[in-house]
Short mmCIF file of C-alpha atoms and ligand atoms in Angstrom, two decimals:
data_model
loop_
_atom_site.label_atom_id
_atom_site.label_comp_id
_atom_site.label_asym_id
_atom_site.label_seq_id
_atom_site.Cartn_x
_atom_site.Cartn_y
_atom_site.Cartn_z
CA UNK X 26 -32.02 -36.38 -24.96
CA UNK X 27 -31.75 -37.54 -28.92
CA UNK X 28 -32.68 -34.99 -31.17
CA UNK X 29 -36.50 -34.65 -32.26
CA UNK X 30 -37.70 -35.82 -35.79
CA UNK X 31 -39.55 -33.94 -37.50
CA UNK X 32 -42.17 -34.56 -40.68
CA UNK X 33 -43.47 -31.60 -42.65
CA UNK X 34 -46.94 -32.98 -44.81
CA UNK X 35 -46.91 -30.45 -48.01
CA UNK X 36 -45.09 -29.22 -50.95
CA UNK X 37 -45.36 -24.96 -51.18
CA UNK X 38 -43.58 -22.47 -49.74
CA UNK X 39 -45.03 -22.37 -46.44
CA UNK X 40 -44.00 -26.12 -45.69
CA UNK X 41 -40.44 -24.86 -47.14
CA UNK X 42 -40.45 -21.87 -44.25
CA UNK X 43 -41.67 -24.87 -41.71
CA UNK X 44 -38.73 -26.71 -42.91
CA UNK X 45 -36.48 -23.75 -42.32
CA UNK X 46 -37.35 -22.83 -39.52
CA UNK X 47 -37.46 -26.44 -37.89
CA UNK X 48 -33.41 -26.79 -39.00
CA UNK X 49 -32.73 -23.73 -36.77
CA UNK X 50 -34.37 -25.36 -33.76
CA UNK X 51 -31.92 -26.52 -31.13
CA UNK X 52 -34.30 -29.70 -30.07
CA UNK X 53 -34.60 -30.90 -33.76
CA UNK X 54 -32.01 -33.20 -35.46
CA UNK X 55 -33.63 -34.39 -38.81
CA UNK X 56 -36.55 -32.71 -40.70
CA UNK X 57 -38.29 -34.40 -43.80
CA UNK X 58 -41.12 -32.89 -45.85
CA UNK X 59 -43.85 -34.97 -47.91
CA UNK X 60 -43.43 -34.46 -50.60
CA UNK X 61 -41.63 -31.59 -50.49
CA UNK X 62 -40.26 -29.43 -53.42
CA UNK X 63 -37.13 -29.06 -55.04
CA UNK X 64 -35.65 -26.80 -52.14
CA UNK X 65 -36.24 -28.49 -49.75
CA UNK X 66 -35.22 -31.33 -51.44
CA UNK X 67 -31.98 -30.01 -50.76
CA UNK X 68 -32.89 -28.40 -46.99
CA UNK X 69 -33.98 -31.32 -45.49
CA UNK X 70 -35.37 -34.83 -46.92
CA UNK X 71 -37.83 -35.65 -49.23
CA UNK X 72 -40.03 -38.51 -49.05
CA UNK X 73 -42.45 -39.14 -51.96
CA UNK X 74 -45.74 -39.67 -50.05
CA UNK X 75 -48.96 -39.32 -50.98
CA UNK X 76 -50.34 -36.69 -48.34
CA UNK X 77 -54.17 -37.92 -48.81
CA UNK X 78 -53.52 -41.47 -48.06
CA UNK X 79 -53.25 -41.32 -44.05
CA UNK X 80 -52.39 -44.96 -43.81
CA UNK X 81 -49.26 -44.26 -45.79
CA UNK X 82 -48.23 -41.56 -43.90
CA UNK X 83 -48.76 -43.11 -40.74
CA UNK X 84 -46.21 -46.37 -41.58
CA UNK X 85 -43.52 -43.87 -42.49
CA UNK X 86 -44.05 -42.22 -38.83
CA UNK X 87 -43.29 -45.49 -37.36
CA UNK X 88 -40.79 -46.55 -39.54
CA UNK X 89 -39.11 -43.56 -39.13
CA UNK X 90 -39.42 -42.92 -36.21
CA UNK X 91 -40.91 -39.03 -36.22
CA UNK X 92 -41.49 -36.95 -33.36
CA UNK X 93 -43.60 -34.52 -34.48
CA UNK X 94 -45.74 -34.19 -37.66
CA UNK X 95 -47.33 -30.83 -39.21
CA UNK X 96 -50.08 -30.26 -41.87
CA UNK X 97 -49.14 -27.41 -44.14
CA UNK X 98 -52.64 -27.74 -46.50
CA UNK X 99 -55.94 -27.72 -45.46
CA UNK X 100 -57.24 -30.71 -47.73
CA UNK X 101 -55.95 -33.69 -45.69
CA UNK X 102 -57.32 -31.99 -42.24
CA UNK X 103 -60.55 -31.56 -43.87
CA UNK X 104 -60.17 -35.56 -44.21
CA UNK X 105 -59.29 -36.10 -40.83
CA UNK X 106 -55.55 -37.47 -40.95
CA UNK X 107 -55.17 -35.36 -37.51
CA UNK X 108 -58.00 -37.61 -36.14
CA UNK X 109 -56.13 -41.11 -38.01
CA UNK X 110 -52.74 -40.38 -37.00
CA UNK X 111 -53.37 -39.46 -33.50
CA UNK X 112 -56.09 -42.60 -32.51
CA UNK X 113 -52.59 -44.64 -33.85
CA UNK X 114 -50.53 -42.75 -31.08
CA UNK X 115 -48.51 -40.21 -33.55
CA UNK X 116 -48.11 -36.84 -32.46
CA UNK X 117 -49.46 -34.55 -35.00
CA UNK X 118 -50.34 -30.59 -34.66
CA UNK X 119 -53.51 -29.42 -36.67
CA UNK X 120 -57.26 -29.27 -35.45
CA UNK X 121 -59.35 -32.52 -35.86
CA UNK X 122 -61.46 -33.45 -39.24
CA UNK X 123 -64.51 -31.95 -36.82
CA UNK X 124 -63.02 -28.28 -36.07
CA UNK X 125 -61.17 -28.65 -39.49
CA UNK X 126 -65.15 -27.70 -40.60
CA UNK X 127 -64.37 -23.61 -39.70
CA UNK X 128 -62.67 -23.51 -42.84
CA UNK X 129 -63.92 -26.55 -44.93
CA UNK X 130 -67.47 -25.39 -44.29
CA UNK X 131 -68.18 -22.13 -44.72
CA UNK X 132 -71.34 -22.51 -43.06
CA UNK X 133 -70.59 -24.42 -40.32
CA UNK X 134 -67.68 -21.36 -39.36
CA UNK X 135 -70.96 -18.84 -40.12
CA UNK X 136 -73.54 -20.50 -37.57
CA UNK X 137 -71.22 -21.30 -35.06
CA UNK X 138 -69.93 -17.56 -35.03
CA UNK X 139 -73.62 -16.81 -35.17
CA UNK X 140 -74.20 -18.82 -31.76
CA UNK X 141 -71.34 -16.97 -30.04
CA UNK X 142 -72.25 -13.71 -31.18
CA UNK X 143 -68.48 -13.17 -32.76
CA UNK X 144 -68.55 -10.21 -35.28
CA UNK X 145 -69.34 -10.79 -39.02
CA UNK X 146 -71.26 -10.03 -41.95
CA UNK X 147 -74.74 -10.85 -42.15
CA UNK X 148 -75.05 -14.26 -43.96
CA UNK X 149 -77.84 -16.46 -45.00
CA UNK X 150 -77.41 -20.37 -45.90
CA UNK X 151 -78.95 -20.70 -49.48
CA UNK X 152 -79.66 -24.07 -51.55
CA UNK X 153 -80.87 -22.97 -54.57
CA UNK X 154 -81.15 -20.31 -56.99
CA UNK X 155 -84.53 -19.65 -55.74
CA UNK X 156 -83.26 -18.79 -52.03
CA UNK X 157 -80.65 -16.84 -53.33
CA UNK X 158 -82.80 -14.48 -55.37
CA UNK X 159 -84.76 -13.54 -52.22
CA UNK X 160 -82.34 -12.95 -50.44
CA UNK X 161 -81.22 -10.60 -52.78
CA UNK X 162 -84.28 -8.85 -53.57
CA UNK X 163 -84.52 -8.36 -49.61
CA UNK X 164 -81.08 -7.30 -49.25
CA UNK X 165 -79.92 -5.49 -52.65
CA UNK X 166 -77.00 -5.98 -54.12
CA UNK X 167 -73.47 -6.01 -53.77
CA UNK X 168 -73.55 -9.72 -52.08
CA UNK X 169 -71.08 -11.99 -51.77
CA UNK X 170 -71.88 -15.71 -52.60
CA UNK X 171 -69.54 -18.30 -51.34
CA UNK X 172 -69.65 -22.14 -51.68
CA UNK X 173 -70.52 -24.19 -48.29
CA UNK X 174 -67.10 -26.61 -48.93
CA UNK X 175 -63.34 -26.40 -49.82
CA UNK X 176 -63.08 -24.81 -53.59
CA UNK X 177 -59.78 -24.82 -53.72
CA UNK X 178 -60.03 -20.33 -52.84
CA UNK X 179 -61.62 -19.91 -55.87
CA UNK X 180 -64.75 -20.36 -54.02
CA UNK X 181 -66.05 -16.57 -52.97
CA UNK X 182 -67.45 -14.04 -56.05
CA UNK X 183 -68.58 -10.78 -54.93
CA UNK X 184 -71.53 -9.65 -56.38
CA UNK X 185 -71.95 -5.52 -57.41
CA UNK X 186 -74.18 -5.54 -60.27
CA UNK X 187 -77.04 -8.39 -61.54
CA UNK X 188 -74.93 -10.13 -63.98
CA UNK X 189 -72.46 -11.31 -61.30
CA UNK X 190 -74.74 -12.53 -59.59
CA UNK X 191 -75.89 -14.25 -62.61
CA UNK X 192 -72.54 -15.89 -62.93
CA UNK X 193 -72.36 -16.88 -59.47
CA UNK X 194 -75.91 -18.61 -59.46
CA UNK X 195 -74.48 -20.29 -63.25
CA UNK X 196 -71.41 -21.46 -60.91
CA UNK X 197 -72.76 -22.24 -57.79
CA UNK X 198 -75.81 -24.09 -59.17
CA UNK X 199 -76.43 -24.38 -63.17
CA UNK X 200 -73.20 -25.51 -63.95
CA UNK X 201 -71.77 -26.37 -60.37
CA UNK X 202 -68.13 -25.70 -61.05
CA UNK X 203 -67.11 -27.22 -57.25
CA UNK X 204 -69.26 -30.24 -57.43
CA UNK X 205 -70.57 -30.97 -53.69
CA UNK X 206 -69.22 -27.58 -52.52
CA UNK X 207 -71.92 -25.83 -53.61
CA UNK X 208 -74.63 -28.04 -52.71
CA UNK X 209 -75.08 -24.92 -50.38
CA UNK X 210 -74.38 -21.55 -50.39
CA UNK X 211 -73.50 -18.96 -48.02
CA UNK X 212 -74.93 -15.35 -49.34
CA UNK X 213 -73.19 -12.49 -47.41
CA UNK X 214 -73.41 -8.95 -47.08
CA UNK X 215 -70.51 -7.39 -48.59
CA UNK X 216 -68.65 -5.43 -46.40
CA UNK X 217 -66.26 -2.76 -46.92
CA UNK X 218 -62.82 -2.27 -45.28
CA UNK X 219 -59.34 -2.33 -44.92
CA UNK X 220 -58.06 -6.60 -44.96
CA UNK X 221 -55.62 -8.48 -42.76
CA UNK X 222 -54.97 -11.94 -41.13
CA UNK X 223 -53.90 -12.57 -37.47
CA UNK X 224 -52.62 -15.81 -36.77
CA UNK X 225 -52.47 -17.72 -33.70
CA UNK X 226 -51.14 -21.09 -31.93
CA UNK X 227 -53.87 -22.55 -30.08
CA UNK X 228 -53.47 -25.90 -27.87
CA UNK X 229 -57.60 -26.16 -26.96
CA UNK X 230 -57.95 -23.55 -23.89
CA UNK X 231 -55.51 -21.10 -24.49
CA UNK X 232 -53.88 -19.25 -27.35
CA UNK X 233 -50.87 -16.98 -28.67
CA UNK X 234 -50.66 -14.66 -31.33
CA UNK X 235 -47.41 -15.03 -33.31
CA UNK X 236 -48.19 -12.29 -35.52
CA UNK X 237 -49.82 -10.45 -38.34
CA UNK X 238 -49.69 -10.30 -42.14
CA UNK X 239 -51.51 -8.82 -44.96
CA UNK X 240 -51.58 -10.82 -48.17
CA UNK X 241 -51.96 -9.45 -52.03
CA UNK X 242 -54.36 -11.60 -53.30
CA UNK X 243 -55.11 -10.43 -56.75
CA UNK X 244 -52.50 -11.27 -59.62
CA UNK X 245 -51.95 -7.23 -60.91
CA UNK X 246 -50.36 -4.28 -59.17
CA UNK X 247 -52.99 -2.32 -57.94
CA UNK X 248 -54.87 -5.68 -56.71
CA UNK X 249 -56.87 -6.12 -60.41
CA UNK X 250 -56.99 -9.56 -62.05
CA UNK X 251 -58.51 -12.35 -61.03
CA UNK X 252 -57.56 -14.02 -57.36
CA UNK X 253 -54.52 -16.23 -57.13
CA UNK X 254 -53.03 -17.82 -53.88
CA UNK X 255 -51.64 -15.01 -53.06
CA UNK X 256 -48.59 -13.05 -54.89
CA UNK X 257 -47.05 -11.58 -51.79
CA UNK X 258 -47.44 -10.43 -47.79
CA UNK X 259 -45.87 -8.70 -45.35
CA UNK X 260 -45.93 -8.75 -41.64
CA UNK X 261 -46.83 -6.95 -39.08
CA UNK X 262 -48.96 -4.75 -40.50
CA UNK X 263 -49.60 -1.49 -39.30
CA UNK X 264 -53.18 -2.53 -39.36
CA UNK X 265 -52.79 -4.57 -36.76
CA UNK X 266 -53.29 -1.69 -33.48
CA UNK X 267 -53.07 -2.31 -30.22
CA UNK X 268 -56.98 -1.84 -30.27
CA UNK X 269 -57.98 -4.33 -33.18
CA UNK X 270 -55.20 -7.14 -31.64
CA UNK X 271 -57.25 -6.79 -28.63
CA UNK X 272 -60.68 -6.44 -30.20
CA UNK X 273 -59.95 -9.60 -32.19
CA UNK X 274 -58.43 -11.53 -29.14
CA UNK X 275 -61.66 -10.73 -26.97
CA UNK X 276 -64.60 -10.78 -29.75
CA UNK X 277 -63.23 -13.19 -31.91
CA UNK X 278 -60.82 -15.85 -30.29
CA UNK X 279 -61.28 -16.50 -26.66
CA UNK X 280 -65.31 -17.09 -28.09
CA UNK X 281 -64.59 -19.38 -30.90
CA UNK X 282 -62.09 -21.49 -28.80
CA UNK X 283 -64.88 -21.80 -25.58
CA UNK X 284 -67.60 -22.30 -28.77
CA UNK X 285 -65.12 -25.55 -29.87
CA UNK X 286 -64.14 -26.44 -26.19
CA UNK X 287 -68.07 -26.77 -25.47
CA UNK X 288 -68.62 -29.19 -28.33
CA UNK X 289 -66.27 -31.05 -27.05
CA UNK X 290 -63.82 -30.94 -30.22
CA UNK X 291 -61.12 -28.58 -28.34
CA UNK X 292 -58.95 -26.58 -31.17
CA UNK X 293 -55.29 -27.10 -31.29
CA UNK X 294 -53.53 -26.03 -34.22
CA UNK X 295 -52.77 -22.68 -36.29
CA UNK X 296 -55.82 -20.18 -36.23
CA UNK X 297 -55.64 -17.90 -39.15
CA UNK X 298 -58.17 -15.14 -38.69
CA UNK X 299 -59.24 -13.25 -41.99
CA UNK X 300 -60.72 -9.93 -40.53
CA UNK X 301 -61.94 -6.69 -42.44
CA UNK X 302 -61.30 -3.72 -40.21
CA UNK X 303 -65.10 -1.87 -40.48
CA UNK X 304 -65.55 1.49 -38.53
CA UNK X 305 -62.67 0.37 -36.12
CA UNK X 306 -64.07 -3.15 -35.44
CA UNK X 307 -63.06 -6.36 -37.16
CA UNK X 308 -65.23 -8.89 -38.61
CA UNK X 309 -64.81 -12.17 -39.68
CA UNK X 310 -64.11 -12.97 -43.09
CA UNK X 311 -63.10 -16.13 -42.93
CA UNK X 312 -61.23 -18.87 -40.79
CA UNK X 313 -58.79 -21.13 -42.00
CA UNK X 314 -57.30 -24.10 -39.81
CA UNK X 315 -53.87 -24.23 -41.10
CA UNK X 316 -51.21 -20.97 -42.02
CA UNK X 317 -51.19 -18.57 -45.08
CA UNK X 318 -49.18 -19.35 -47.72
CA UNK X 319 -47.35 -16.59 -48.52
CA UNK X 320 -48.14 -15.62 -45.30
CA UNK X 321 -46.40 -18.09 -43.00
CA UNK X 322 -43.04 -17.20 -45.46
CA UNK X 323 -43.08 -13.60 -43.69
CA UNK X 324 -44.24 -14.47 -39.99
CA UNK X 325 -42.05 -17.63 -39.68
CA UNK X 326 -38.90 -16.20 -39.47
CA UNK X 327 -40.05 -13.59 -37.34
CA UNK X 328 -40.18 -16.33 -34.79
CA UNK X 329 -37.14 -16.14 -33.02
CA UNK X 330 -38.23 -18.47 -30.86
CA UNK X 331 -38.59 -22.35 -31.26
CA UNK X 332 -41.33 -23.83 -33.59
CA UNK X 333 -40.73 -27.37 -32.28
CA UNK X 334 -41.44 -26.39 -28.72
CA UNK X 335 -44.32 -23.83 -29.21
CA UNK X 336 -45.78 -26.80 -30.87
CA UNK X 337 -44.85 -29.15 -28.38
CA UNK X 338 -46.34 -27.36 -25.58
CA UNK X 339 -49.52 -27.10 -27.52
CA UNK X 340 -49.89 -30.73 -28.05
CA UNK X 341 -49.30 -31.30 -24.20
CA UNK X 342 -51.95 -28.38 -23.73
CA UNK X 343 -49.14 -26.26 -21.86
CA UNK X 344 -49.31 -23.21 -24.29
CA UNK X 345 -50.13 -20.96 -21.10
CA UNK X 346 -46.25 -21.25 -19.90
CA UNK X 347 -44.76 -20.66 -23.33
CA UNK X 348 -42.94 -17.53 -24.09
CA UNK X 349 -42.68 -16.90 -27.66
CA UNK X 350 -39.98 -14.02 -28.79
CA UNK X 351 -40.81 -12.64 -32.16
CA UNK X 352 -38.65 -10.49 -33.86
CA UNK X 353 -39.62 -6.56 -33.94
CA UNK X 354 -38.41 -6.69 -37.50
CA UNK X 355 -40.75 -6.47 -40.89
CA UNK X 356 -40.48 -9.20 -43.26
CA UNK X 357 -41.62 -8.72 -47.16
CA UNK X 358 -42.20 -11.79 -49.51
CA UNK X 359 -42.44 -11.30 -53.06
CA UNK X 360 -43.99 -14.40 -55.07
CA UNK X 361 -42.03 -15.03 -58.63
CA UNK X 362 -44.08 -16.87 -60.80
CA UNK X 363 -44.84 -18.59 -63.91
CA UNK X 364 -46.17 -16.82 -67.09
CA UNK X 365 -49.60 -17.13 -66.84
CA UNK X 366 -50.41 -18.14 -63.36
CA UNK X 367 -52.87 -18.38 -62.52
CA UNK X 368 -54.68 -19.85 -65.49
CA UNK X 369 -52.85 -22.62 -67.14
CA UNK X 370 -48.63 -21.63 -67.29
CA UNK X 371 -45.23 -22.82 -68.48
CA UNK X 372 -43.24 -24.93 -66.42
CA UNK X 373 -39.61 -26.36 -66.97
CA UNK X 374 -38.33 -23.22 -66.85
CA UNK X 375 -34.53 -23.16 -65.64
CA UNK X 376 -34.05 -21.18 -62.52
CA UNK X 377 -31.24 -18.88 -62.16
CA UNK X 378 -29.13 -16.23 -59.49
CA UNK X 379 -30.66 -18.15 -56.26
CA UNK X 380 -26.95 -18.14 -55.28
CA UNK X 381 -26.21 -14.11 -55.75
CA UNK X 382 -28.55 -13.55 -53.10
CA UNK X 383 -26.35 -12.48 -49.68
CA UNK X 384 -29.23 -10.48 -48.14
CA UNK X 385 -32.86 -12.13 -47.32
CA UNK X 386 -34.09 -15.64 -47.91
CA UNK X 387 -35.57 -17.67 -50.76
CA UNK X 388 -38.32 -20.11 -50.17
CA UNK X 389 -38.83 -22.46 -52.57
CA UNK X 390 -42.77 -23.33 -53.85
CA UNK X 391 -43.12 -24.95 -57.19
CA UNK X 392 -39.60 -26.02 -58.00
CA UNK X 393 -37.72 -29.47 -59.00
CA UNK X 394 -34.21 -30.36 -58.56
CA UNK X 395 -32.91 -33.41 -60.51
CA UNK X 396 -29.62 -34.11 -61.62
CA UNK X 397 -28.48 -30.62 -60.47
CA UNK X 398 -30.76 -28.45 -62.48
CA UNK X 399 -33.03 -26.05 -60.67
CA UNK X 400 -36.44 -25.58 -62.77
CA UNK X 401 -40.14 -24.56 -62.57
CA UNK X 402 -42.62 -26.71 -62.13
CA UNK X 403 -45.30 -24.87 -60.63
CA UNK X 404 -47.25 -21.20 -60.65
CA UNK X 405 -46.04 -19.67 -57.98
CA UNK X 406 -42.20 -20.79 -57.97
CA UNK X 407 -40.24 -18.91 -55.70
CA UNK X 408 -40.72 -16.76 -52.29
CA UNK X 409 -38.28 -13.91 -52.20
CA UNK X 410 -37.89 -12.62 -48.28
CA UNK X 411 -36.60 -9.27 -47.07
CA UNK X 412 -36.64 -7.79 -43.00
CA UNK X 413 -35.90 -4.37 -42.53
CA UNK X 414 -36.86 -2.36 -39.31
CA UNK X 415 -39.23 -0.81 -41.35
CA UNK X 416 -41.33 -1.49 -44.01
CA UNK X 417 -40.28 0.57 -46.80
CA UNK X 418 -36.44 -0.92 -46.15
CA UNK X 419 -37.97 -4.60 -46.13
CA UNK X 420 -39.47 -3.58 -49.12
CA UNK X 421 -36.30 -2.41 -51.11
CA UNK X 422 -34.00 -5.01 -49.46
CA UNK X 423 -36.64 -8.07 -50.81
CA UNK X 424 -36.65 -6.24 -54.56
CA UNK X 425 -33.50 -5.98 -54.53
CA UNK X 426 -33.12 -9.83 -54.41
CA UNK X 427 -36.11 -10.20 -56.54
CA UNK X 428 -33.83 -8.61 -59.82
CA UNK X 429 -30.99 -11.21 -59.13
CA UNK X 430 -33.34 -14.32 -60.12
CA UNK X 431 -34.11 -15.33 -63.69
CA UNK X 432 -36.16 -17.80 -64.91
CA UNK X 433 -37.83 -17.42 -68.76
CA UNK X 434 -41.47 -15.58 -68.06
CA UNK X 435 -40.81 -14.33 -64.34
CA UNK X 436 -44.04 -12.46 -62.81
CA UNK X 437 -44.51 -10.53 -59.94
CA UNK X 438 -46.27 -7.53 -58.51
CA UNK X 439 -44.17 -4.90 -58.03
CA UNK X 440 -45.97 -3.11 -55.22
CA UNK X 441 -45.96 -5.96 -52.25
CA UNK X 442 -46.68 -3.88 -49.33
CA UNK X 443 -47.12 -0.52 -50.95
CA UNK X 444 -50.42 -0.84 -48.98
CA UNK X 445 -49.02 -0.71 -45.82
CA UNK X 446 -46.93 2.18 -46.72
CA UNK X 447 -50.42 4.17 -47.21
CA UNK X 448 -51.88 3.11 -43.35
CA UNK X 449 -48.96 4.65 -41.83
P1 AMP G 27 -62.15 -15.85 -48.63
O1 AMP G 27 -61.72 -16.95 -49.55
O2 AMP G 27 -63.29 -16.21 -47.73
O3 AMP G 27 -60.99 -15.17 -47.96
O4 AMP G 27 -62.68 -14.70 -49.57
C1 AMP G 27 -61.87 -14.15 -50.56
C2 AMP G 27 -61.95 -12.66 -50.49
O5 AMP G 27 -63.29 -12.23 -50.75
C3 AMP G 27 -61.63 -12.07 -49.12
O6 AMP G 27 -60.27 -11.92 -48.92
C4 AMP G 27 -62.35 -10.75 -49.18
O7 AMP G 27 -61.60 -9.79 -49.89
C5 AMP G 27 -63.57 -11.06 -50.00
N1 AMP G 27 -64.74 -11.32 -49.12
C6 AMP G 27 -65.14 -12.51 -48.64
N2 AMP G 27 -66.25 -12.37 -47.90
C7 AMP G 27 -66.56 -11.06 -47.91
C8 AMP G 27 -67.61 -10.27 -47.34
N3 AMP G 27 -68.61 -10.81 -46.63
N4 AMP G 27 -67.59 -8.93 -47.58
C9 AMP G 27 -66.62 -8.37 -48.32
N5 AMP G 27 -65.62 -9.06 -48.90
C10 AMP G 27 -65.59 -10.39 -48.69
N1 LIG G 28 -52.74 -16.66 -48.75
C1 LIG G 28 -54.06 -17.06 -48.47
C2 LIG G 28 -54.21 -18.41 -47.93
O1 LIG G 28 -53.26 -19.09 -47.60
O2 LIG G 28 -55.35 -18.85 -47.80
#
């Protein structure tokens, strides 16, 4: 049997840890990634596609011959490539534009969880500032008002006091700051709880969990600042019981994959389930249709297992046969990046001491790589991984390798998985 090719659609760090990973797998010969970065430039190959133009990506499929495509982002997805590339016979793995909608419409995730009874805040669909205000004067404050559509995760404020919610109604509706995203509104009861995400492989009927992560979201130590795409995670977390793994598997999963089986738009792809862990229960935060980034950086090479034919059996709807081995390991990732991510931030930056590192990985995010210089070209740059068979030694052995890279303005928070230290 020829080897399998294999096309990665992305550019961050979590389509460099597909990449990766994909290289180690026994059925896979070539791997290219579109477009790619400047490590894995040097992984696998690059081809300069534009992600958003499906036609595009579908000629280079044929002309290339690839086996098996995977959608790192969720904004092609949303725009139904799945749905474009499959109808022209290419084997792709990510849900269709239609069950895409649990993340790119808030709403649509909310009601549909409301139908099936699936554990979550209480929520209320708002289109104006009018609605809103009731709502609050009937529920009280702290709220959390989210945008209906894809805001590129800038799209949730939580609301403790009235000038917040001020803000929000200024950015949701005065000044709309995501356009047709905020056409409507989702206002939310803020809940209170301990965070983590739980992400699955799902091929339509069945499901498997490959693991767990928790992700520091904020840009400071001590998760202050403003959000960012995330500045570190590790996995498992000790969050993650026996009890809540099984809580979220029978509240949560089995319902939302019958609720997408009965309307007839079956979900295959990665499930990543955002749940807040309230008097012993989880609750749905959010859903997104695709993996964390830096999230899939930690529970990726816990796979010991192959990607290519987890994925493979979920495209041929045989997920209920698969075994999946996953290492009993912890795996830290540190995010370097750019002064002053995330607002605006320097890039060009030359990127040293990649090559001291003999212990852990580095995944490559916003880099380039032309005529044998290494620089910056993005916030978050670099993915520094550690394992340990704990978490406090996964800890130590990822800073240690965070000190042996250099670039001019390096950030990063300096208490990844601290957290998780705490739950213990
Ligand atoms: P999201 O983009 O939906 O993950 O929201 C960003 C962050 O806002 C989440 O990680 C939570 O910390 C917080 N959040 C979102 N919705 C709620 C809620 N209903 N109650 C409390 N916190 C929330
Ligand atoms: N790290 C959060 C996300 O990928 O949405």
């Amino acid at each position: 049997m020829p080897g399998k090719k294999v096309l990665v659609l992305g550019s961050g760090g979590r389509e460099y840890a597909f990449a990766w990973k994909f290289l180690k797998d026994k059925e896979v010969e070539e791997v290219y990634c579109a477009p790619g970065n400047g490590g894995t430039k040097s992984l696998c190959t690059n081809l300069s596609l534009d992600i958003n133009n499906h036609k595009q990506v579908l000629e280079k499929i044929i002309d290339l011959g690839i086996d098996l495509t995977v959608v790192g982002p969720e904004a092609p997805l949303a725009d139904g490539i799945v749905d474009y590339l499959e109808s022209n016979g290419a084997k792709v793995f990510g849900p269709d534009q239609y069950a895409s909608q649990l993340e790119s419409s808030k709403l649509f995730a909310r009601d549909i969880m409301d139908e099936h009874h699936i554990p979550q805040p209480r929520y209320k669909k708002c289109s104006s500032i009018q609605d809103a205000i009731e709502i609050k004067n009937s529920w009280g404050l702290p709220l959390v008002i989210k945008a209906d559509g894809l805001a590129a995760g800038k799209g949730v404020i939580i609301c403790k006091d009235e000038r917040s919610f001020d803000d929000a109604m200024n950015i949701m509706f005065e000044n709309p700051q995501f356009g047709e995203a905020s056409r409507d509104i989702s206002v939310e009861e803020c809940l209170f709880g301990e965070e983590l995400s739980i992400f699955a492989v799902c091929d339509g009927d069945s499901y498997k969990i490959l693991n767990t992560a928790q992700d520091h979201k904020r840009i400071f130590d001590g998760d202050k600042g403003p959000n960012t795409g995330g500045m570190g995670a590790y996995s498992p977390t000790p969050l993650s019981t026996k009890d809540i793994i099984l809580k979220t598997e029978e509240k949560i999963i089995k319902p939302i994959l019958k609720a997408m089986k009965d309307r007839r738009h079956p979900y295959k792809g990665f499930l990543y389930i955002g749940i807040m862990i309230v008097d012993g229960d989880p609750y749905v935060i959010e859903f997104n249709v695709r993996m964390g980034d830096p999230e899939t950086q930690v529970v990726i090479p816990l796979l010991d297992s192959s990607l290519y034919s987890l994925l493979d059996d979920c495209i041929k709807g045989r997920l209920g046969s698969t075994t999946l081995r996953i290492s009993k390991k912890t795996a830290v990732t540190v995010v370097l990046a750019a002064k002053g991510y995330p607002n605006s931030y320097s890039k060009g930056m030359k990127i040293n001491g990649i090559e001291k590192i003999n212990e852990g990985l580095v995944f490559h995010a916003g880099t380039d790589f032309t005529d044998g210089l290494l620089t910056s070209i993005g916030g978050r740059v670099l993915n520094v991984i550690g394992f340990g068979d704990s978490l406090i030694d996964a800890i130590d052995s990822t800073y240690k390798a965070v000190d042996k890279i250099n670039f001019e303005g390096k950030y990063f928070r300096k208490d990844i998985g601290q957290k998780g230290l705490n739950y213990k």
